[in-house]
PDB file of C-alpha atoms in Angstrom:
ATOM      1  CA  MET O  28     -17.266 -12.261  -1.905  1.00 43.00           C
ATOM      2  CA  LYS O  29     -15.325 -12.379   1.342  1.00 49.00           C
ATOM      3  CA  SER O  30     -14.067 -15.948   1.074  1.00 52.00           C
ATOM      4  CA  SER O  31     -13.589 -18.034  -2.032  1.00 67.00           C
ATOM      5  CA  GLU O  32     -14.272 -21.221  -0.042  1.00 76.00           C
ATOM      6  CA  ASN O  33     -17.793 -19.909   0.735  1.00 81.00           C
ATOM      7  CA  ALA O  34     -18.398 -18.608  -2.779  1.00 91.00           C
ATOM      8  CA  PRO O  35     -21.708 -19.542  -4.389  1.00 95.00           C
ATOM      9  CA  ARG O  36     -21.061 -22.046  -7.178  1.00 97.00           C
ATOM     10  CA  ILE O  37     -23.254 -23.983  -9.605  1.00 98.00           C
ATOM     11  CA  TYR O  38     -22.445 -27.051 -11.692  1.00 98.00           C
ATOM     12  CA  VAL O  39     -24.205 -26.381 -14.991  1.00 98.00           C
ATOM     13  CA  GLY O  40     -24.966 -29.102 -17.507  1.00 97.00           C
ATOM     14  CA  THR O  41     -27.861 -29.446 -19.928  1.00 97.00           C
ATOM     15  CA  TYR O  42     -30.951 -31.606 -19.989  1.00 97.00           C
ATOM     16  CA  GLY O  43     -30.059 -32.782 -23.496  1.00 95.00           C
ATOM     17  CA  MET O  44     -26.705 -34.166 -22.404  1.00 95.00           C
ATOM     18  CA  TYR O  45     -28.188 -35.621 -19.225  1.00 96.00           C
ATOM     19  CA  ASN O  46     -30.903 -37.437 -21.184  1.00 96.00           C
ATOM     20  CA  ASN O  47     -28.164 -38.870 -23.404  1.00 94.00           C
ATOM     21  CA  GLY O  48     -26.314 -40.250 -20.375  1.00 95.00           C
ATOM     22  CA  SER O  49     -23.729 -37.501 -19.893  1.00 94.00           C
ATOM     23  CA  LEU O  50     -23.147 -35.351 -16.831  1.00 93.00           C
ATOM     24  CA  PHE O  51     -20.808 -33.086 -18.809  1.00 94.00           C
ATOM     25  CA  GLY O  52     -20.823 -29.572 -17.413  1.00 96.00           C
ATOM     26  CA  LYS O  53     -18.785 -27.020 -15.563  1.00 97.00           C
ATOM     27  CA  TRP O  54     -18.636 -25.403 -12.131  1.00 98.00           C
ATOM     28  CA  PHE O  55     -19.397 -21.684 -12.352  1.00 97.00           C
ATOM     29  CA  ASP O  56     -18.374 -19.364  -9.516  1.00 96.00           C
ATOM     30  CA  LEU O  57     -21.109 -16.724  -9.235  1.00 95.00           C
ATOM     31  CA  THR O  58     -18.714 -14.181  -7.739  1.00 92.00           C
ATOM     32  CA  ALA O  59     -17.152 -13.878 -11.192  1.00 93.00           C
ATOM     33  CA  TYR O  60     -20.353 -12.320 -12.568  1.00 93.00           C
ATOM     34  CA  ALA O  61     -21.959  -8.934 -12.040  1.00 90.00           C
ATOM     35  CA  ASP O  62     -25.486 -10.145 -12.757  1.00 92.00           C
ATOM     36  CA  ALA O  63     -27.630 -13.023 -13.979  1.00 93.00           C
ATOM     37  CA  LYS O  64     -27.463 -11.924 -17.611  1.00 94.00           C
ATOM     38  CA  GLU O  65     -23.659 -12.198 -17.632  1.00 95.00           C
ATOM     39  CA  PHE O  66     -23.803 -15.589 -15.870  1.00 96.00           C
ATOM     40  CA  PHE O  67     -26.332 -17.070 -18.310  1.00 97.00           C
ATOM     41  CA  GLN O  68     -24.392 -15.745 -21.314  1.00 97.00           C
ATOM     42  CA  ASP O  69     -21.308 -17.585 -20.072  1.00 97.00           C
ATOM     43  CA  CYS O  70     -23.325 -20.774 -19.456  1.00 97.00           C
ATOM     44  CA  TYR O  71     -24.793 -20.719 -22.963  1.00 97.00           C
ATOM     45  CA  GLU O  72     -21.371 -19.958 -24.429  1.00 96.00           C
ATOM     46  CA  TYR O  73     -19.914 -22.960 -22.610  1.00 97.00           C
ATOM     47  CA  HIS O  74     -22.663 -25.205 -23.997  1.00 96.00           C
ATOM     48  CA  ARG O  75     -22.584 -23.693 -27.489  1.00 95.00           C
ATOM     49  CA  ASN O  76     -22.037 -27.139 -29.024  1.00 93.00           C
ATOM     50  CA  GLU O  77     -25.767 -27.821 -28.482  1.00 93.00           C
ATOM     51  CA  PHE O  78     -28.537 -26.199 -30.460  1.00 93.00           C
ATOM     52  CA  ASP O  79     -30.679 -24.239 -27.975  1.00 93.00           C
ATOM     53  CA  PRO O  80     -29.309 -25.838 -24.775  1.00 95.00           C
ATOM     54  CA  GLU O  81     -31.687 -26.175 -21.852  1.00 97.00           C
ATOM     55  CA  LEU O  82     -29.521 -25.514 -18.798  1.00 97.00           C
ATOM     56  CA  MET O  83     -29.620 -27.917 -15.883  1.00 97.00           C
ATOM     57  CA  PHE O  84     -28.235 -26.980 -12.475  1.00 98.00           C
ATOM     58  CA  GLN O  85     -26.998 -30.383 -11.377  1.00 97.00           C
ATOM     59  CA  ASP O  86     -25.327 -29.301  -8.136  1.00 97.00           C
ATOM     60  CA  TRP O  87     -24.652 -26.123  -6.164  1.00 97.00           C
ATOM     61  CA  GLU O  88     -22.721 -24.936  -3.144  1.00 96.00           C
ATOM     62  CA  ASN O  89     -23.344 -22.024  -0.788  1.00 94.00           C
ATOM     63  CA  ILE O  90     -26.627 -21.106  -2.460  1.00 95.00           C
ATOM     64  CA  PRO O  91     -29.774 -21.315  -0.334  1.00 94.00           C
ATOM     65  CA  ASP O  92     -32.452 -23.594  -1.757  1.00 92.00           C
ATOM     66  CA  PHE O  93     -34.945 -20.729  -1.849  1.00 93.00           C
ATOM     67  CA  LEU O  94     -32.892 -19.156  -4.666  1.00 95.00           C
ATOM     68  CA  ILE O  95     -32.192 -22.162  -6.875  1.00 96.00           C
ATOM     69  CA  SER O  96     -33.639 -25.354  -8.270  1.00 96.00           C
ATOM     70  CA  GLU O  97     -32.547 -27.838 -10.893  1.00 96.00           C
ATOM     71  CA  CYS O  98     -33.929 -25.650 -13.674  1.00 95.00           C
ATOM     72  CA  SER O  99     -33.808 -22.071 -12.392  1.00 95.00           C
ATOM     73  CA  LEU O 100     -31.814 -19.460 -10.521  1.00 95.00           C
ATOM     74  CA  ASP O 101     -33.826 -16.634  -8.987  1.00 93.00           C
ATOM     75  CA  ASP O 102     -33.332 -13.260 -10.672  1.00 87.00           C
ATOM     76  CA  LYS O 103     -32.577 -11.690  -7.278  1.00 91.00           C
ATOM     77  CA  ALA O 104     -29.723 -14.085  -6.448  1.00 94.00           C
ATOM     78  CA  PHE O 105     -26.929 -11.724  -7.467  1.00 94.00           C
ATOM     79  CA  GLU O 106     -28.421  -8.835  -5.465  1.00 93.00           C
ATOM     80  CA  TYR O 107     -28.775 -11.205  -2.511  1.00 95.00           C
ATOM     81  CA  PHE O 108     -25.124 -12.268  -2.642  1.00 94.00           C
ATOM     82  CA  GLN O 109     -24.019  -8.633  -2.957  1.00 92.00           C
ATOM     83  CA  ALA O 110     -26.038  -7.765   0.155  1.00 94.00           C
ATOM     84  CA  LEU O 111     -24.492 -10.710   2.048  1.00 92.00           C
ATOM     85  CA  ASP O 112     -21.038  -9.604   0.992  1.00 90.00           C
ATOM     86  CA  GLU O 113     -21.613  -6.208   2.617  1.00 93.00           C
ATOM     87  CA  MET O 114     -22.597  -7.781   5.965  1.00 94.00           C
ATOM     88  CA  GLU O 115     -20.492  -9.153   8.787  1.00 93.00           C
ATOM     89  CA  ASP O 116     -20.371 -12.974   8.820  1.00 88.00           C
ATOM     90  CA  ASP O 117     -22.750 -13.425  11.801  1.00 90.00           C
ATOM     91  CA  THR O 118     -25.204 -10.901  10.395  1.00 95.00           C
ATOM     92  CA  ALA O 119     -25.052 -12.563   6.967  1.00 94.00           C
ATOM     93  CA  GLU O 120     -25.895 -15.929   8.542  1.00 94.00           C
ATOM     94  CA  ALA O 121     -28.826 -14.347  10.400  1.00 96.00           C
ATOM     95  CA  PHE O 122     -30.009 -12.727   7.153  1.00 97.00           C
ATOM     96  CA  LYS O 123     -29.975 -16.114   5.388  1.00 95.00           C
ATOM     97  CA  ILE O 124     -32.112 -17.597   8.164  1.00 96.00           C
ATOM     98  CA  TYR O 125     -34.438 -14.597   8.123  1.00 96.00           C
ATOM     99  CA  CYS O 126     -34.978 -14.833   4.366  1.00 95.00           C
ATOM    100  CA  GLU O 127     -35.577 -18.567   4.373  1.00 94.00           C
ATOM    101  CA  GLN O 128     -37.356 -19.323   7.638  1.00 93.00           C
ATOM    102  CA  ILE O 129     -38.873 -16.100   8.931  1.00 93.00           C
ATOM    103  CA  SER O 130     -40.099 -14.023   6.003  1.00 92.00           C
ATOM    104  CA  SER O 131     -40.063 -16.442   3.025  1.00 91.00           C
ATOM    105  CA  TRP O 132     -38.107 -14.166   0.710  1.00 93.00           C
ATOM    106  CA  PRO O 133     -38.176 -13.765  -2.308  1.00 91.00           C
ATOM    107  CA  GLY O 134     -41.643 -15.324  -2.342  1.00 89.00           C
ATOM    108  CA  ASN O 135     -42.978 -12.568  -0.098  1.00 91.00           C
ATOM    109  CA  GLY O 136     -42.695 -10.111  -3.008  1.00 90.00           C
ATOM    110  CA  LYS O 137     -40.462  -7.598  -1.235  1.00 92.00           C
ATOM    111  CA  ALA O 138     -37.628  -5.897  -3.042  1.00 93.00           C
ATOM    112  CA  LEU O 139     -34.234  -6.795  -1.593  1.00 94.00           C
ATOM    113  CA  ASP O 140     -33.671  -3.366  -0.013  1.00 94.00           C
ATOM    114  CA  ALA O 141     -37.065  -3.628   1.738  1.00 95.00           C
ATOM    115  CA  GLN O 142     -36.134  -7.153   2.864  1.00 96.00           C
ATOM    116  CA  VAL O 143     -32.819  -5.928   4.320  1.00 96.00           C
ATOM    117  CA  GLU O 144     -34.610  -3.079   6.102  1.00 96.00           C
ATOM    118  CA  SER O 145     -37.212  -5.485   7.512  1.00 96.00           C
ATOM    119  CA  PHE O 146     -34.409  -7.797   8.670  1.00 97.00           C
ATOM    120  CA  GLN O 147     -32.564  -4.941  10.397  1.00 96.00           C
ATOM    121  CA  GLU O 148     -35.725  -3.985  12.282  1.00 96.00           C
ATOM    122  CA  SER O 149     -36.459  -7.574  13.294  1.00 97.00           C
ATOM    123  CA  TYR O 150     -33.016  -8.995  14.135  1.00 97.00           C
ATOM    124  CA  ARG O 151     -32.157  -8.942  17.844  1.00 97.00           C
ATOM    125  CA  GLY O 152     -28.855 -10.795  17.792  1.00 96.00           C
ATOM    126  CA  TYR O 153     -27.232 -14.152  18.305  1.00 95.00           C
ATOM    127  CA  PHE O 154     -27.745 -15.784  21.681  1.00 94.00           C
ATOM    128  CA  GLY O 155     -25.689 -18.928  21.971  1.00 85.00           C
ATOM    129  CA  GLY O 156     -23.270 -17.966  24.659  1.00 76.00           C
ATOM    130  CA  SER O 157     -23.127 -18.488  28.403  1.00 72.00           C
ATOM    131  CA  ILE O 158     -26.668 -19.768  28.884  1.00 75.00           C
ATOM    132  CA  LYS O 159     -27.490 -22.969  27.035  1.00 81.00           C
ATOM    133  CA  ASP O 160     -30.976 -21.821  26.007  1.00 92.00           C
ATOM    134  CA  ALA O 161     -30.935 -18.896  23.543  1.00 95.00           C
ATOM    135  CA  LYS O 162     -34.482 -17.883  24.491  1.00 96.00           C
ATOM    136  CA  ILE O 163     -33.607 -17.554  28.164  1.00 95.00           C
ATOM    137  CA  GLU O 164     -30.407 -15.696  27.311  1.00 95.00           C
ATOM    138  CA  TYR O 165     -32.452 -13.244  25.253  1.00 96.00           C
ATOM    139  CA  ALA O 166     -34.967 -12.880  28.098  1.00 95.00           C
ATOM    140  CA  TYR O 167     -32.143 -11.789  30.429  1.00 94.00           C
ATOM    141  CA  GLN O 168     -30.996  -9.190  27.907  1.00 95.00           C
ATOM    142  CA  TYR O 169     -34.552  -8.006  27.274  1.00 96.00           C
ATOM    143  CA  VAL O 170     -35.214  -7.506  30.990  1.00 96.00           C
ATOM    144  CA  ASP O 171     -31.896  -5.677  31.374  1.00 94.00           C
ATOM    145  CA  GLU O 172     -32.322  -3.421  28.312  1.00 95.00           C
ATOM    146  CA  THR O 173     -35.919  -2.482  29.072  1.00 95.00           C
ATOM    147  CA  GLY O 174     -35.209  -1.845  32.755  1.00 94.00           C
ATOM    148  CA  MET O 175     -38.167  -4.042  33.586  1.00 94.00           C
ATOM    149  CA  LEU O 176     -36.817  -4.880  37.033  1.00 94.00           C
ATOM    150  CA  ALA O 177     -34.885  -1.655  37.599  1.00 92.00           C
ATOM    151  CA  ASP O 178     -37.145  -0.463  40.413  1.00 91.00           C
ATOM    152  CA  THR O 179     -37.437  -3.908  41.995  1.00 91.00           C
ATOM    153  CA  PRO O 180     -35.395  -4.500  45.152  1.00 91.00           C
ATOM    154  CA  SER O 181     -32.528  -6.885  44.411  1.00 87.00           C
ATOM    155  CA  ILE O 182     -33.780  -9.329  47.027  1.00 90.00           C
ATOM    156  CA  LEU O 183     -37.002  -9.759  45.045  1.00 90.00           C
ATOM    157  CA  GLU O 184     -35.315  -9.706  41.638  1.00 88.00           C
ATOM    158  CA  ARG O 185     -33.848 -13.153  42.170  1.00 88.00           C
ATOM    159  CA  TYR O 186     -37.364 -14.589  42.324  1.00 94.00           C
ATOM    160  CA  PHE O 187     -38.133 -13.469  38.796  1.00 94.00           C
ATOM    161  CA  ASP O 188     -38.752 -16.516  36.588  1.00 96.00           C
ATOM    162  CA  TYR O 189     -36.691 -15.885  33.443  1.00 95.00           C
ATOM    163  CA  GLU O 190     -37.627 -19.252  31.957  1.00 95.00           C
ATOM    164  CA  ALA O 191     -41.350 -18.560  32.159  1.00 97.00           C
ATOM    165  CA  PHE O 192     -40.827 -15.032  30.881  1.00 96.00           C
ATOM    166  CA  ALA O 193     -38.788 -16.329  27.919  1.00 96.00           C
ATOM    167  CA  ARG O 194     -41.486 -18.868  27.130  1.00 96.00           C
ATOM    168  CA  ASP O 195     -44.095 -16.081  27.067  1.00 96.00           C
ATOM    169  CA  LEU O 196     -41.891 -13.809  24.935  1.00 95.00           C
ATOM    170  CA  PHE O 197     -41.469 -16.495  22.305  1.00 96.00           C
ATOM    171  CA  LEU O 198     -45.113 -17.565  22.280  1.00 95.00           C
ATOM    172  CA  GLU O 199     -46.039 -14.272  20.674  1.00 90.00           C
ATOM    173  CA  GLY O 200     -43.631 -11.641  19.551  1.00 92.00           C
ATOM    174  CA  TYR O 201     -40.265 -13.336  18.989  1.00 96.00           C
ATOM    175  CA  THR O 202     -38.781 -16.230  17.034  1.00 96.00           C
ATOM    176  CA  GLU O 203     -35.515 -18.064  17.686  1.00 96.00           C
ATOM    177  CA  VAL O 204     -33.717 -20.163  15.059  1.00 95.00           C
ATOM    178  CA  ASP O 205     -30.334 -21.753  15.847  1.00 93.00           C
ATOM    179  CA  GLY O 206     -29.597 -19.083  18.473  1.00 95.00           C
ATOM    180  CA  TYR O 207     -30.601 -16.131  16.242  1.00 96.00           C
ATOM    181  CA  VAL O 208     -33.480 -14.089  17.643  1.00 97.00           C
ATOM    182  CA  PHE O 209     -35.967 -12.078  15.596  1.00 97.00           C
ATOM    183  CA  ALA O 210     -38.897  -9.889  16.605  1.00 96.00           C
ATOM    184  CA  ASP O 211     -42.100 -10.851  14.809  1.00 92.00           C
ATOM    185  CA  TYR O 212     -43.378  -7.780  12.995  1.00 74.00           C
TER     186      TYR O 212
END
C-alpha cells in the first residue's frame, strides 16, 4: 500500500463477545496480509479464546462499503487493494468510483482484471480544473480532441454552445461523478 494512513483496516470482534456486552477486538491492517485466507486465520487466532468465534467487523477504514459489511469481507477485496496499489492516486480514486457507482462491481460478476480493463476503456479523466462545471470542461476537451470544429471559421466557433453540447453528451453516452468522467459502454 502506498500510504499507511490510507491503509484498509478492520476492527474485528465477535458476535459472542458483543452479545455479552463487550466490544473487545483488534484493528487489523489488511496490507499485512497476502490474501483473505491469511487474514481470517489471524482473526481466528486472535479470538482463539472463544469456541468457534463468529467474527464481527465492528468498524473499518478505507474500505469501500461494496466490499464489506458487519459480517463479511468480499473474497475479491485483497485483489482490489492490490490493483489500487498499482494505480496512481487520481486513477485509484476514479477506479473506486467506477466500481461503486458506475458498474456495481463485484456484483456485476466480472473478474477483477476484466473490471480494470472495462474501467480503462471507460475512464476519460478528472475535470475539476479551470471551468467550474466538469461536464462543460469535458465538452471543451471532447470538441478539441475530436476536431469537431476544426474546419469551422474561428469567427463562428465562438457561437458554439458548449453548455448545451455538454448537456447532450451527458444525457446519453457519458457519466460524471465528482469531476471524474466515464464513457457509458
